[in-house]
PDB file of C-alpha atoms in Angstrom:
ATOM      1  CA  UNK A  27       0.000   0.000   0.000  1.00  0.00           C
ATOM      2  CA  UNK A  28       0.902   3.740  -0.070  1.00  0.00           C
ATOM      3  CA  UNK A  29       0.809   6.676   2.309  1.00  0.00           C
ATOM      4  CA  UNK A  30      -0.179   9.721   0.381  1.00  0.00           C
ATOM      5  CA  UNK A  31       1.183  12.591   2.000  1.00  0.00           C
ATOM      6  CA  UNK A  32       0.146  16.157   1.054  1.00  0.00           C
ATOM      7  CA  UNK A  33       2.964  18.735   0.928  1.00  0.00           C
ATOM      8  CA  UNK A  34       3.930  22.657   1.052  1.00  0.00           C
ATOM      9  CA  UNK A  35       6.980  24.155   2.200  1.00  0.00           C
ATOM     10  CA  UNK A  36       5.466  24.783   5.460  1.00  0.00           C
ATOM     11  CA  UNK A  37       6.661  23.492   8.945  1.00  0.00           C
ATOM     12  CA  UNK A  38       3.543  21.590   9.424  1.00  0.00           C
ATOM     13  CA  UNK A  39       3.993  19.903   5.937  1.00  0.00           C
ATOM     14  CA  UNK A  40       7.650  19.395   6.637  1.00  0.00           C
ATOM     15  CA  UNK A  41       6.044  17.743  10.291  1.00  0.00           C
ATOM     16  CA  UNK A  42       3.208  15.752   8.076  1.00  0.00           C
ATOM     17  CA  UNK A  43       6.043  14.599   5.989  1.00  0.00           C
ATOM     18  CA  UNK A  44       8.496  13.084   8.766  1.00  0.00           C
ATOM     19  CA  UNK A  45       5.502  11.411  10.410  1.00  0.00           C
ATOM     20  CA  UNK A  46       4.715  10.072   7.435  1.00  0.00           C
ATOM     21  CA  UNK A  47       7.884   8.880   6.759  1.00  0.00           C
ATOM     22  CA  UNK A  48       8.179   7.013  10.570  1.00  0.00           C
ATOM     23  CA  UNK A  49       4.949   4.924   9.748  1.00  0.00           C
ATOM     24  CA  UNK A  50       6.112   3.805   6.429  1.00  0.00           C
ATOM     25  CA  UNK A  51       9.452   2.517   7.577  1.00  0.00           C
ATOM     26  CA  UNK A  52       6.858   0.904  10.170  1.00  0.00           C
ATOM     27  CA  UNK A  53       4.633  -0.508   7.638  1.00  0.00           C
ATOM     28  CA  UNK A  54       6.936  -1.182   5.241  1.00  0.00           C
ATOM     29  CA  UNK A  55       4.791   0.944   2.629  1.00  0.00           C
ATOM     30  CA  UNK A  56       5.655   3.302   0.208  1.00  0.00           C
ATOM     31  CA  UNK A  57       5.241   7.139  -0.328  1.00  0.00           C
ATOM     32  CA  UNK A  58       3.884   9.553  -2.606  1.00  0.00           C
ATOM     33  CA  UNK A  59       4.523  13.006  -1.958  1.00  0.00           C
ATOM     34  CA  UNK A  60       1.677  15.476  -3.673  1.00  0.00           C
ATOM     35  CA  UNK A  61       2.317  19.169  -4.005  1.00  0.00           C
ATOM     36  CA  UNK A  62      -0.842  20.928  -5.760  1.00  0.00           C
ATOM     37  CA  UNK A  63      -2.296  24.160  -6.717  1.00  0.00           C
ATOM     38  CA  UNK A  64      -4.052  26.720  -8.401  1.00  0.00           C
ATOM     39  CA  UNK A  65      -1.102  26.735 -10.926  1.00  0.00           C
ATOM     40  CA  UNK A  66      -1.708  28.861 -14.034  1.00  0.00           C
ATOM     41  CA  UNK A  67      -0.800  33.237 -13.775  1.00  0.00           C
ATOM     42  CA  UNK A  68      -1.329  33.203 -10.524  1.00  0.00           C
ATOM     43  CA  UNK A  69       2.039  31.818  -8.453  1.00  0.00           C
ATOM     44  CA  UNK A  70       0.940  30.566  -5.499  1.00  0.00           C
ATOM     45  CA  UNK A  71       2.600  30.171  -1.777  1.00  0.00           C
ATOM     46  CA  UNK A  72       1.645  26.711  -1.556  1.00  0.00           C
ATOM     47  CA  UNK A  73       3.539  25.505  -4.398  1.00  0.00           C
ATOM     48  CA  UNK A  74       6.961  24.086  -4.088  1.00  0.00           C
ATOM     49  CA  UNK A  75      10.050  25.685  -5.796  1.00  0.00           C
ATOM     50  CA  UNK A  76      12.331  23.765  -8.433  1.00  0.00           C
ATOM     51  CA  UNK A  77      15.078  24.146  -5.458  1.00  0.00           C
ATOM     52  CA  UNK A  78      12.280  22.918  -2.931  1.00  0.00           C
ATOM     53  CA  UNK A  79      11.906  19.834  -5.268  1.00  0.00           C
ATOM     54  CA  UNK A  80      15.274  19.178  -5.109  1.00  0.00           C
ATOM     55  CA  UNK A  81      15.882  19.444  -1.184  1.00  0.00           C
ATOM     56  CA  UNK A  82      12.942  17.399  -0.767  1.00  0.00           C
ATOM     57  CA  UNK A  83      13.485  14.292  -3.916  1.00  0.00           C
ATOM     58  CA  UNK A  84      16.952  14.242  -2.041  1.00  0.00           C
ATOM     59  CA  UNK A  85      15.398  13.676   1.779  1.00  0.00           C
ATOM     60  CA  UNK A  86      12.966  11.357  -0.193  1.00  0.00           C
ATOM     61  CA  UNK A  87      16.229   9.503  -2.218  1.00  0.00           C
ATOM     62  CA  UNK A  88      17.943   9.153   1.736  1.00  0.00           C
ATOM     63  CA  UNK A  89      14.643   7.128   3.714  1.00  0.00           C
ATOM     64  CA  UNK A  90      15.238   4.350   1.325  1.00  0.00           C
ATOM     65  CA  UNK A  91      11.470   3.654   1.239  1.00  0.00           C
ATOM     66  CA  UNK A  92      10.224   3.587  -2.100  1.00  0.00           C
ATOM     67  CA  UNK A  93       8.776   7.240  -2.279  1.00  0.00           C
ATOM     68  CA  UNK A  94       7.579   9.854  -5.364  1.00  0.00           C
ATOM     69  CA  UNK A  95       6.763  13.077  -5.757  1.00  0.00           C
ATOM     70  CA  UNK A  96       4.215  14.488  -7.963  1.00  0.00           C
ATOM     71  CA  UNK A  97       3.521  18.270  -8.126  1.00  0.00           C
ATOM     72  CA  UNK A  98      -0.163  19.547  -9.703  1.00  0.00           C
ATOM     73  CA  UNK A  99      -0.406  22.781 -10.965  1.00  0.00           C
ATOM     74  CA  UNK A 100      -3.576  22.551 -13.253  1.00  0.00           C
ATOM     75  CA  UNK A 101      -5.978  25.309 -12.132  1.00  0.00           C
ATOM     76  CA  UNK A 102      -8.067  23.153  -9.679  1.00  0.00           C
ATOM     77  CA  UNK A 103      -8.153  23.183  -5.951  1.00  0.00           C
ATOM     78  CA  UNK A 104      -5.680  21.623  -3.118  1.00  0.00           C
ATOM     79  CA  UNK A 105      -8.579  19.500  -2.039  1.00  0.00           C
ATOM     80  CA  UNK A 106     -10.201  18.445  -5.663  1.00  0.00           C
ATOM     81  CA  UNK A 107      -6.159  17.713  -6.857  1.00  0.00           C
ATOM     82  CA  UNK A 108      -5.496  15.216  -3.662  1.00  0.00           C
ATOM     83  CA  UNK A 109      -9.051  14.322  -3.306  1.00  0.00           C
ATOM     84  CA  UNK A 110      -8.374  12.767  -7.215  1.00  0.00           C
ATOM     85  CA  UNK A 111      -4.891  11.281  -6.078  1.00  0.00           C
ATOM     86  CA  UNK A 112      -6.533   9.088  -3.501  1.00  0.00           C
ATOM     87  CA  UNK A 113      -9.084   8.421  -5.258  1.00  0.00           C
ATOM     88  CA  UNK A 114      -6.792   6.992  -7.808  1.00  0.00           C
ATOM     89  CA  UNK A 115      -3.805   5.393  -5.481  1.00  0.00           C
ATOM     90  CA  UNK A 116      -6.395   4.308  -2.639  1.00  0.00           C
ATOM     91  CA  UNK A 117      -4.005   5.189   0.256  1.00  0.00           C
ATOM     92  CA  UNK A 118      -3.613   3.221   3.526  1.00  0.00           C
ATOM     93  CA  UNK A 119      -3.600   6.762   4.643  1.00  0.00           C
ATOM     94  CA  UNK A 120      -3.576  10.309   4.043  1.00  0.00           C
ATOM     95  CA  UNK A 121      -1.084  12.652   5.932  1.00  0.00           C
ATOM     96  CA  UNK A 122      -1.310  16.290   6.272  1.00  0.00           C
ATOM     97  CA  UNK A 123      -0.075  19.425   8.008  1.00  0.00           C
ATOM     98  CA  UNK A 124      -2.192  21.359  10.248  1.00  0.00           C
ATOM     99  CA  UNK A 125      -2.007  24.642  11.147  1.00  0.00           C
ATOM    100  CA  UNK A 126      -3.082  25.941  14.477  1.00  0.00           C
ATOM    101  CA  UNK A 127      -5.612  28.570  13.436  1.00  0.00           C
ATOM    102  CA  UNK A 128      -8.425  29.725  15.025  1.00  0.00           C
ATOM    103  CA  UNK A 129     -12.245  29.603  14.167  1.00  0.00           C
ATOM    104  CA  UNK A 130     -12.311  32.700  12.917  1.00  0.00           C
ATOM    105  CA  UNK A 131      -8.993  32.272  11.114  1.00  0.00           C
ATOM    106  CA  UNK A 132     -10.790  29.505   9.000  1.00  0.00           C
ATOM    107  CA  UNK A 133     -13.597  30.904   8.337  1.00  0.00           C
ATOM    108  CA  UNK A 134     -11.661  34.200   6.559  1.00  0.00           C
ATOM    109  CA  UNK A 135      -8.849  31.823   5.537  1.00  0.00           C
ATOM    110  CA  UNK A 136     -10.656  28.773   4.614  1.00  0.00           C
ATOM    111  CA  UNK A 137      -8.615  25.313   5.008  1.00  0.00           C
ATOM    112  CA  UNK A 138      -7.273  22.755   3.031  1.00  0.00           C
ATOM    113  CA  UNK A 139      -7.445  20.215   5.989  1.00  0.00           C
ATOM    114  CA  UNK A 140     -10.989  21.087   6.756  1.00  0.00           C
ATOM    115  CA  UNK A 141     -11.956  20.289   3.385  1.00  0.00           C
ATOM    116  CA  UNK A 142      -9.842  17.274   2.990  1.00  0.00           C
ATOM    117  CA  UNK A 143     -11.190  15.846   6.521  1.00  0.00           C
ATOM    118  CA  UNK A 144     -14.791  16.330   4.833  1.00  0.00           C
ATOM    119  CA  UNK A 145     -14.198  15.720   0.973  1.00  0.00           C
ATOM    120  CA  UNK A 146     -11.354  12.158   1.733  1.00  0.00           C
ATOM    121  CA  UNK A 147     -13.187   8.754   1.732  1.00  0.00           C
ATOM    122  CA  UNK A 148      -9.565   7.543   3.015  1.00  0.00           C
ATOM    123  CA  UNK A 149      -8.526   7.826   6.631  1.00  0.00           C
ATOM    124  CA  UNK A 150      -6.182  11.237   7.284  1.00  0.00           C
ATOM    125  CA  UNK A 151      -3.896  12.135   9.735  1.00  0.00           C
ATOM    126  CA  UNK A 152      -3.530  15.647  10.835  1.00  0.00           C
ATOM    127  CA  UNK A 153       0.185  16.528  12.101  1.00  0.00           C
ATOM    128  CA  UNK A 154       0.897  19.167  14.217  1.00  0.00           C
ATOM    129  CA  UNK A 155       4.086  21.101  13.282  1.00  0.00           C
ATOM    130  CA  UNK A 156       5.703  21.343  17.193  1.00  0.00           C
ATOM    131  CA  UNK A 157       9.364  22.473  18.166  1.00  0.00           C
ATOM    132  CA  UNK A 158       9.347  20.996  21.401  1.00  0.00           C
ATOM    133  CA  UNK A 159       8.564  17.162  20.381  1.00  0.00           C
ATOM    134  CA  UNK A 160      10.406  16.157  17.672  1.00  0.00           C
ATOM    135  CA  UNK A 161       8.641  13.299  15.772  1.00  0.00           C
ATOM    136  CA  UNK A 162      11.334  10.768  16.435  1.00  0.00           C
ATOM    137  CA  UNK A 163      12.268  10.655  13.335  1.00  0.00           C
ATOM    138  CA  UNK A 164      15.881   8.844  12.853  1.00  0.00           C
ATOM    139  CA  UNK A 165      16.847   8.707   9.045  1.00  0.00           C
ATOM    140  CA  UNK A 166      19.864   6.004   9.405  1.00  0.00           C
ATOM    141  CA  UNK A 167      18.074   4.050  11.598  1.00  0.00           C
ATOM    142  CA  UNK A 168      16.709   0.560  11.035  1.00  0.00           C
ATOM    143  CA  UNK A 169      13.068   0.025  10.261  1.00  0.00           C
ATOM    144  CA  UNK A 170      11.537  -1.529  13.287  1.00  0.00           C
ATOM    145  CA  UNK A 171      10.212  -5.429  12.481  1.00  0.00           C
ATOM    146  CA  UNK A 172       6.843  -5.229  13.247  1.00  0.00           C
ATOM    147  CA  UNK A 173       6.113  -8.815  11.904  1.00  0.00           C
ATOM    148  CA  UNK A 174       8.139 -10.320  15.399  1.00  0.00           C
ATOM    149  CA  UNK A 175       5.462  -8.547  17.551  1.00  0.00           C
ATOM    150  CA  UNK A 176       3.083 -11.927  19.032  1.00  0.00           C
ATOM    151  CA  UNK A 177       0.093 -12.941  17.563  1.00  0.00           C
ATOM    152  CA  UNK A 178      -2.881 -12.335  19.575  1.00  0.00           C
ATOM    153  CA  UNK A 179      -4.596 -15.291  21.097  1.00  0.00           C
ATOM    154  CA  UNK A 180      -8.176 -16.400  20.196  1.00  0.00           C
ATOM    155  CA  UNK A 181     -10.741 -15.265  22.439  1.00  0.00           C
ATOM    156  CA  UNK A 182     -11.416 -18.744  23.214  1.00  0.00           C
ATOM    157  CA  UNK A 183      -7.856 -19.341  25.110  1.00  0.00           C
ATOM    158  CA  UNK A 184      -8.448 -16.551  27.577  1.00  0.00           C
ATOM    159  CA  UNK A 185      -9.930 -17.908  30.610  1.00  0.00           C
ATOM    160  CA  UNK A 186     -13.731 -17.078  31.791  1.00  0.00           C
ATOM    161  CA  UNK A 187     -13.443 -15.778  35.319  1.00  0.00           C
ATOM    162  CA  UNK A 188     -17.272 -14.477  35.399  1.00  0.00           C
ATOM    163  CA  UNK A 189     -18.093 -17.490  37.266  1.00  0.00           C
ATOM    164  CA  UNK A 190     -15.259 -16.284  40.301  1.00  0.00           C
ATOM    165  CA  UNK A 191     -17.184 -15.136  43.315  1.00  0.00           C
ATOM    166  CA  UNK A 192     -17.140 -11.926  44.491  1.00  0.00           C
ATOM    167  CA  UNK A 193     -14.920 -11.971  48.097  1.00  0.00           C
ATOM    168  CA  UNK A 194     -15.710  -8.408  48.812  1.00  0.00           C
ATOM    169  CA  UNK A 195     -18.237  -7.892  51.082  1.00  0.00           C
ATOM    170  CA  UNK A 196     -19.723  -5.009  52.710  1.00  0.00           C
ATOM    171  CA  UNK A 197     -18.660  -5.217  56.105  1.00  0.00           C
ATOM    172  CA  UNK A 198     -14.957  -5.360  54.820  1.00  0.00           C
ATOM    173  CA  UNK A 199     -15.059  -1.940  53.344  1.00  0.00           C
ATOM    174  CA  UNK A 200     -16.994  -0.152  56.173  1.00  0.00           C
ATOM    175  CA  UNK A 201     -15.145   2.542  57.158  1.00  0.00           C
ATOM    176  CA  UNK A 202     -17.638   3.022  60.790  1.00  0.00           C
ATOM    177  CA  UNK A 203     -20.235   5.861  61.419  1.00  0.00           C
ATOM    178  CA  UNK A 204     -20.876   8.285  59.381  1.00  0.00           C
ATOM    179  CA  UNK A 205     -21.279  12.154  60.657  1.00  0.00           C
TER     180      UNK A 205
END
Protein backbone atom coordinates (compact mmCIF):
# COMPACT_ATOMS: atom_id res chain seq x y z
CA UNK A 1 0.00 0.00 0.00
CA UNK A 2 0.90 3.74 -0.07
CA UNK A 3 0.81 6.68 2.31
CA UNK A 4 -0.18 9.72 0.38
CA UNK A 5 1.18 12.59 2.00
CA UNK A 6 0.15 16.16 1.05
CA UNK A 7 2.96 18.74 0.93
CA UNK A 8 3.93 22.66 1.05
CA UNK A 9 6.98 24.16 2.20
CA UNK A 10 5.47 24.78 5.46
CA UNK A 11 6.66 23.49 8.94
CA UNK A 12 3.54 21.59 9.42
CA UNK A 13 3.99 19.90 5.94
CA UNK A 14 7.65 19.39 6.64
CA UNK A 15 6.04 17.74 10.29
CA UNK A 16 3.21 15.75 8.08
CA UNK A 17 6.04 14.60 5.99
CA UNK A 18 8.50 13.08 8.77
CA UNK A 19 5.50 11.41 10.41
CA UNK A 20 4.71 10.07 7.44
CA UNK A 21 7.88 8.88 6.76
CA UNK A 22 8.18 7.01 10.57
CA UNK A 23 4.95 4.92 9.75
CA UNK A 24 6.11 3.81 6.43
CA UNK A 25 9.45 2.52 7.58
CA UNK A 26 6.86 0.90 10.17
CA UNK A 27 4.63 -0.51 7.64
CA UNK A 28 6.94 -1.18 5.24
CA UNK A 29 4.79 0.94 2.63
CA UNK A 30 5.65 3.30 0.21
CA UNK A 31 5.24 7.14 -0.33
CA UNK A 32 3.88 9.55 -2.61
CA UNK A 33 4.52 13.01 -1.96
CA UNK A 34 1.68 15.48 -3.67
CA UNK A 35 2.32 19.17 -4.01
CA UNK A 36 -0.84 20.93 -5.76
CA UNK A 37 -2.30 24.16 -6.72
CA UNK A 38 -4.05 26.72 -8.40
CA UNK A 39 -1.10 26.73 -10.93
CA UNK A 40 -1.71 28.86 -14.03
CA UNK A 41 -0.80 33.24 -13.78
CA UNK A 42 -1.33 33.20 -10.52
CA UNK A 43 2.04 31.82 -8.45
CA UNK A 44 0.94 30.57 -5.50
CA UNK A 45 2.60 30.17 -1.78
CA UNK A 46 1.64 26.71 -1.56
CA UNK A 47 3.54 25.50 -4.40
CA UNK A 48 6.96 24.09 -4.09
CA UNK A 49 10.05 25.68 -5.80
CA UNK A 50 12.33 23.76 -8.43
CA UNK A 51 15.08 24.15 -5.46
CA UNK A 52 12.28 22.92 -2.93
CA UNK A 53 11.91 19.83 -5.27
CA UNK A 54 15.27 19.18 -5.11
CA UNK A 55 15.88 19.44 -1.18
CA UNK A 56 12.94 17.40 -0.77
CA UNK A 57 13.48 14.29 -3.92
CA UNK A 58 16.95 14.24 -2.04
CA UNK A 59 15.40 13.68 1.78
CA UNK A 60 12.97 11.36 -0.19
CA UNK A 61 16.23 9.50 -2.22
CA UNK A 62 17.94 9.15 1.74
CA UNK A 63 14.64 7.13 3.71
CA UNK A 64 15.24 4.35 1.32
CA UNK A 65 11.47 3.65 1.24
CA UNK A 66 10.22 3.59 -2.10
CA UNK A 67 8.78 7.24 -2.28
CA UNK A 68 7.58 9.85 -5.36
CA UNK A 69 6.76 13.08 -5.76
CA UNK A 70 4.22 14.49 -7.96
CA UNK A 71 3.52 18.27 -8.13
CA UNK A 72 -0.16 19.55 -9.70
CA UNK A 73 -0.41 22.78 -10.96
CA UNK A 74 -3.58 22.55 -13.25
CA UNK A 75 -5.98 25.31 -12.13
CA UNK A 76 -8.07 23.15 -9.68
CA UNK A 77 -8.15 23.18 -5.95
CA UNK A 78 -5.68 21.62 -3.12
CA UNK A 79 -8.58 19.50 -2.04
CA UNK A 80 -10.20 18.44 -5.66
CA UNK A 81 -6.16 17.71 -6.86
CA UNK A 82 -5.50 15.22 -3.66
CA UNK A 83 -9.05 14.32 -3.31
CA UNK A 84 -8.37 12.77 -7.22
CA UNK A 85 -4.89 11.28 -6.08
CA UNK A 86 -6.53 9.09 -3.50
CA UNK A 87 -9.08 8.42 -5.26
CA UNK A 88 -6.79 6.99 -7.81
CA UNK A 89 -3.81 5.39 -5.48
CA UNK A 90 -6.39 4.31 -2.64
CA UNK A 91 -4.00 5.19 0.26
CA UNK A 92 -3.61 3.22 3.53
CA UNK A 93 -3.60 6.76 4.64
CA UNK A 94 -3.58 10.31 4.04
CA UNK A 95 -1.08 12.65 5.93
CA UNK A 96 -1.31 16.29 6.27
CA UNK A 97 -0.07 19.43 8.01
CA UNK A 98 -2.19 21.36 10.25
CA UNK A 99 -2.01 24.64 11.15
CA UNK A 100 -3.08 25.94 14.48
CA UNK A 101 -5.61 28.57 13.44
CA UNK A 102 -8.42 29.73 15.02
CA UNK A 103 -12.25 29.60 14.17
CA UNK A 104 -12.31 32.70 12.92
CA UNK A 105 -8.99 32.27 11.11
CA UNK A 106 -10.79 29.50 9.00
CA UNK A 107 -13.60 30.90 8.34
CA UNK A 108 -11.66 34.20 6.56
CA UNK A 109 -8.85 31.82 5.54
CA UNK A 110 -10.66 28.77 4.61
CA UNK A 111 -8.61 25.31 5.01
CA UNK A 112 -7.27 22.76 3.03
CA UNK A 113 -7.44 20.21 5.99
CA UNK A 114 -10.99 21.09 6.76
CA UNK A 115 -11.96 20.29 3.39
CA UNK A 116 -9.84 17.27 2.99
CA UNK A 117 -11.19 15.85 6.52
CA UNK A 118 -14.79 16.33 4.83
CA UNK A 119 -14.20 15.72 0.97
CA UNK A 120 -11.35 12.16 1.73
CA UNK A 121 -13.19 8.75 1.73
CA UNK A 122 -9.56 7.54 3.02
CA UNK A 123 -8.53 7.83 6.63
CA UNK A 124 -6.18 11.24 7.28
CA UNK A 125 -3.90 12.13 9.73
CA UNK A 126 -3.53 15.65 10.84
CA UNK A 127 0.19 16.53 12.10
CA UNK A 128 0.90 19.17 14.22
CA UNK A 129 4.09 21.10 13.28
CA UNK A 130 5.70 21.34 17.19
CA UNK A 131 9.36 22.47 18.17
CA UNK A 132 9.35 21.00 21.40
CA UNK A 133 8.56 17.16 20.38
CA UNK A 134 10.41 16.16 17.67
CA UNK A 135 8.64 13.30 15.77
CA UNK A 136 11.33 10.77 16.43
CA UNK A 137 12.27 10.65 13.33
CA UNK A 138 15.88 8.84 12.85
CA UNK A 139 16.85 8.71 9.05
CA UNK A 140 19.86 6.00 9.40
CA UNK A 141 18.07 4.05 11.60
CA UNK A 142 16.71 0.56 11.04
CA UNK A 143 13.07 0.02 10.26
CA UNK A 144 11.54 -1.53 13.29
CA UNK A 145 10.21 -5.43 12.48
CA UNK A 146 6.84 -5.23 13.25
CA UNK A 147 6.11 -8.81 11.90
CA UNK A 148 8.14 -10.32 15.40
CA UNK A 149 5.46 -8.55 17.55
CA UNK A 150 3.08 -11.93 19.03
CA UNK A 151 0.09 -12.94 17.56
CA UNK A 152 -2.88 -12.34 19.58
CA UNK A 153 -4.60 -15.29 21.10
CA UNK A 154 -8.18 -16.40 20.20
CA UNK A 155 -10.74 -15.26 22.44
CA UNK A 156 -11.42 -18.74 23.21
CA UNK A 157 -7.86 -19.34 25.11
CA UNK A 158 -8.45 -16.55 27.58
CA UNK A 159 -9.93 -17.91 30.61
CA UNK A 160 -13.73 -17.08 31.79
CA UNK A 161 -13.44 -15.78 35.32
CA UNK A 162 -17.27 -14.48 35.40
CA UNK A 163 -18.09 -17.49 37.27
CA UNK A 164 -15.26 -16.28 40.30
CA UNK A 165 -17.18 -15.14 43.32
CA UNK A 166 -17.14 -11.93 44.49
CA UNK A 167 -14.92 -11.97 48.10
CA UNK A 168 -15.71 -8.41 48.81
CA UNK A 169 -18.24 -7.89 51.08
CA UNK A 170 -19.72 -5.01 52.71
CA UNK A 171 -18.66 -5.22 56.10
CA UNK A 172 -14.96 -5.36 54.82
CA UNK A 173 -15.06 -1.94 53.34
CA UNK A 174 -16.99 -0.15 56.17
CA UNK A 175 -15.15 2.54 57.16
CA UNK A 176 -17.64 3.02 60.79
CA UNK A 177 -20.23 5.86 61.42
CA UNK A 178 -20.88 8.28 59.38
CA UNK A 179 -21.28 12.15 60.66
Amino acid sequence: MTILVGYTASKESKAALEEAIRIARLTHEGLLVVNAGPGGEHQHGSMVTEDQQLELQSLLDSTGLSAEFRQYARGRSTVDELKDVADEVQPSVVVIGLKRRGTFGRFVMGSVSDGLLKELDQPVLCVKENPAKPSGVVRDAPSKDITAVPEPRPLEEIPDNSDATDVTDSASTDTGPRR
